[in-house]
Amino acid sequence: MAEDTAPRVPEPPLLREVLPELTAELMALLEEEGERDLAVVAHDLRIVAPCGCGDGSCQSVYTHPHPPGTPYGPGHRTVALLPRQGMLNVDVVHGRIVYVEVLDRPPPRPPSPGAGGGAEEPVREA
């Protein structure tokens, strides 16, 4: 039996571990919009890359790899949510959340002690 010697690439972090309050809000807002399936999927989103747009008010993240500057194509839709503060939208392709748009919101706060996961930190540099 051959042994796999290839180095293991670590999985991207779970959104709920890095930004637990955002994840909870995202799930609740998706439920309010009647997007139950997406609310369930949102629990297991992973941050694969920050937006990278350079806008100081943007905390958006990719949750699925996507080549920059290319359209999502068929099966894409945007779900606009109604948060209390700022803007929160999700791009969905064939039932998969591929991008979480987070704009004009205060920087995330660290999770409360015992909340699980690591410290909540911004996912992109200012």
mmCIF file of C-alpha atoms in Angstrom:
data_model
loop_
_atom_site.group_PDB
_atom_site.id
_atom_site.type_symbol
_atom_site.label_atom_id
_atom_site.label_comp_id
_atom_site.label_asym_id
_atom_site.label_seq_id
_atom_site.Cartn_x
_atom_site.Cartn_y
_atom_site.Cartn_z
ATOM 1 C CA MET A 1 0.000 0.000 0.000
ATOM 2 C CA ALA A 2 1.499 3.319 -1.087
ATOM 3 C CA GLU A 3 1.655 6.085 1.474
ATOM 4 C CA ASP A 4 0.441 9.541 0.491
ATOM 5 C CA THR A 5 3.439 11.837 0.980
ATOM 6 C CA ALA A 6 1.871 14.967 -0.506
ATOM 7 C CA PRO A 7 1.637 17.789 2.023
ATOM 8 C CA ARG A 8 -1.896 18.401 3.211
ATOM 9 C CA VAL A 9 -3.298 21.785 2.399
ATOM 10 C CA PRO A 10 -5.212 23.100 5.400
ATOM 11 C CA GLU A 11 -8.901 23.767 4.847
ATOM 12 C CA PRO A 12 -9.901 27.416 4.771
ATOM 13 C CA PRO A 13 -11.328 28.644 8.083
ATOM 14 C CA LEU A 14 -15.025 28.399 8.782
ATOM 15 C CA LEU A 15 -16.791 31.747 8.669
ATOM 16 C CA ARG A 16 -18.555 30.858 11.930
ATOM 17 C CA GLU A 17 -15.211 30.396 13.692
ATOM 18 C CA VAL A 18 -13.690 33.638 12.418
ATOM 19 C CA LEU A 19 -16.825 35.807 12.411
ATOM 20 C CA PRO A 20 -19.436 34.100 14.619
ATOM 21 C CA GLU A 21 -21.712 37.140 15.013
ATOM 22 C CA LEU A 22 -21.772 37.767 11.273
ATOM 23 C CA THR A 23 -22.558 34.107 10.611
ATOM 24 C CA ALA A 24 -25.445 34.103 13.095
ATOM 25 C CA GLU A 25 -26.832 37.310 11.593
ATOM 26 C CA LEU A 26 -26.438 35.968 8.058
ATOM 27 C CA MET A 27 -28.306 32.774 8.943
ATOM 28 C CA ALA A 28 -31.138 34.691 10.665
ATOM 29 C CA LEU A 29 -31.515 37.159 7.781
ATOM 30 C CA LEU A 30 -31.585 34.366 5.211
ATOM 31 C CA GLU A 31 -34.350 32.665 7.233
ATOM 32 C CA GLU A 32 -36.295 35.965 7.324
ATOM 33 C CA GLU A 33 -36.027 36.178 3.527
ATOM 34 C CA GLY A 34 -37.455 32.678 3.162
ATOM 35 C CA GLU A 35 -34.064 31.258 2.125
ATOM 36 C CA ARG A 36 -34.048 28.315 4.566
ATOM 37 C CA ASP A 37 -31.740 26.152 2.436
ATOM 38 C CA LEU A 38 -29.183 28.961 2.211
ATOM 39 C CA ALA A 39 -29.449 29.609 5.958
ATOM 40 C CA VAL A 40 -28.510 25.971 6.584
ATOM 41 C CA VAL A 41 -25.629 26.164 4.097
ATOM 42 C CA ALA A 42 -24.368 29.408 5.686
ATOM 43 C CA HIS A 43 -23.457 27.528 8.877
ATOM 44 C CA ASP A 44 -20.643 25.703 7.067
ATOM 45 C CA LEU A 45 -19.243 28.474 4.848
ATOM 46 C CA ARG A 46 -15.477 28.704 4.614
ATOM 47 C CA ILE A 47 -13.518 31.867 3.870
ATOM 48 C CA VAL A 48 -11.441 31.082 0.781
ATOM 49 C CA ALA A 49 -10.327 34.679 0.115
ATOM 50 C CA PRO A 50 -11.007 38.264 1.115
ATOM 51 C CA CYS A 51 -12.654 40.487 -1.465
ATOM 52 C CA GLY A 52 -9.461 42.402 -2.158
ATOM 53 C CA CYS A 53 -11.213 45.433 -3.660
ATOM 54 C CA GLY A 54 -9.305 47.829 -1.427
ATOM 55 C CA ASP A 55 -12.425 49.713 -0.295
ATOM 56 C CA GLY A 56 -12.013 50.572 3.390
ATOM 57 C CA SER A 57 -15.686 49.857 4.110
ATOM 58 C CA CYS A 58 -15.584 46.370 2.564
ATOM 59 C CA GLN A 59 -15.291 43.235 4.694
ATOM 60 C CA SER A 60 -16.618 40.920 1.963
ATOM 61 C CA VAL A 61 -15.316 37.384 1.463
ATOM 62 C CA TYR A 62 -15.322 34.681 -1.160
ATOM 63 C CA THR A 63 -16.655 31.381 0.114
ATOM 64 C CA HIS A 64 -15.873 29.501 -3.071
ATOM 65 C CA PRO A 65 -12.947 30.055 -5.462
ATOM 66 C CA HIS A 66 -13.731 32.459 -8.292
ATOM 67 C CA PRO A 67 -11.387 33.973 -10.902
ATOM 68 C CA PRO A 68 -11.256 37.773 -10.512
ATOM 69 C CA GLY A 69 -13.056 39.800 -13.143
ATOM 70 C CA THR A 70 -15.141 36.918 -14.486
ATOM 71 C CA PRO A 71 -18.931 36.718 -14.305
ATOM 72 C CA TYR A 72 -20.564 33.957 -12.291
ATOM 73 C CA GLY A 73 -22.624 32.936 -15.312
ATOM 74 C CA PRO A 74 -25.817 30.891 -15.474
ATOM 75 C CA GLY A 75 -27.418 29.952 -12.189
ATOM 76 C CA HIS A 76 -26.208 33.133 -10.419
ATOM 77 C CA ARG A 77 -28.441 35.257 -8.253
ATOM 78 C CA THR A 78 -27.897 37.827 -5.512
ATOM 79 C CA VAL A 79 -29.890 37.703 -2.296
ATOM 80 C CA ALA A 80 -30.122 41.188 -0.777
ATOM 81 C CA LEU A 81 -30.561 41.044 2.986
ATOM 82 C CA LEU A 82 -31.792 43.722 5.386
ATOM 83 C CA PRO A 83 -29.336 43.980 8.283
ATOM 84 C CA ARG A 84 -29.730 46.612 11.006
ATOM 85 C CA GLN A 85 -26.416 48.132 9.984
ATOM 86 C CA GLY A 86 -24.611 48.410 6.660
ATOM 87 C CA MET A 87 -25.153 46.163 3.682
ATOM 88 C CA LEU A 88 -25.176 42.372 3.616
ATOM 89 C CA ASN A 89 -25.790 40.398 0.410
ATOM 90 C CA VAL A 90 -24.910 36.928 -0.783
ATOM 91 C CA ASP A 91 -24.106 35.767 -4.294
ATOM 92 C CA VAL A 92 -25.461 32.306 -4.961
ATOM 93 C CA VAL A 93 -24.673 29.961 -7.855
ATOM 94 C CA HIS A 94 -26.803 26.827 -8.198
ATOM 95 C CA GLY A 95 -27.707 26.870 -4.493
ATOM 96 C CA ARG A 96 -24.163 27.487 -3.252
ATOM 97 C CA ILE A 97 -23.194 30.723 -1.482
ATOM 98 C CA VAL A 98 -20.054 31.835 -3.293
ATOM 99 C CA TYR A 99 -19.578 35.371 -1.963
ATOM 100 C CA VAL A 100 -20.713 37.260 1.128
ATOM 101 C CA GLU A 101 -20.816 41.010 0.552
ATOM 102 C CA VAL A 102 -20.310 42.967 3.772
ATOM 103 C CA LEU A 103 -20.203 46.762 3.431
ATOM 104 C CA ASP A 104 -20.395 49.816 5.670
ATOM 105 C CA ARG A 105 -20.306 47.927 8.951
ATOM 106 C CA PRO A 106 -18.150 48.384 12.020
ATOM 107 C CA PRO A 107 -15.122 46.104 12.372
ATOM 108 C CA PRO A 108 -16.010 42.739 13.895
ATOM 109 C CA ARG A 109 -15.624 42.268 17.651
ATOM 110 C CA PRO A 110 -13.809 39.368 19.285
ATOM 111 C CA PRO A 111 -16.141 36.518 20.278
ATOM 112 C CA SER A 112 -17.140 36.372 23.919
ATOM 113 C CA PRO A 113 -15.153 33.954 26.137
ATOM 114 C CA GLY A 114 -16.239 30.373 25.666
ATOM 115 C CA ALA A 115 -17.949 31.128 22.354
ATOM 116 C CA GLY A 116 -15.724 28.653 20.506
ATOM 117 C CA GLY A 117 -13.448 29.258 17.559
ATOM 118 C CA GLY A 118 -10.606 31.716 17.330
ATOM 119 C CA ALA A 119 -10.653 35.429 17.857
ATOM 120 C CA GLU A 120 -12.890 37.308 15.467
ATOM 121 C CA GLU A 121 -10.677 39.395 13.248
ATOM 122 C CA PRO A 122 -11.215 41.359 10.070
ATOM 123 C CA VAL A 123 -10.655 39.125 7.062
ATOM 124 C CA ARG A 124 -8.841 41.723 5.041
ATOM 125 C CA GLU A 125 -6.300 44.431 5.673
ATOM 126 C CA ALA A 126 -7.509 48.018 5.809
#
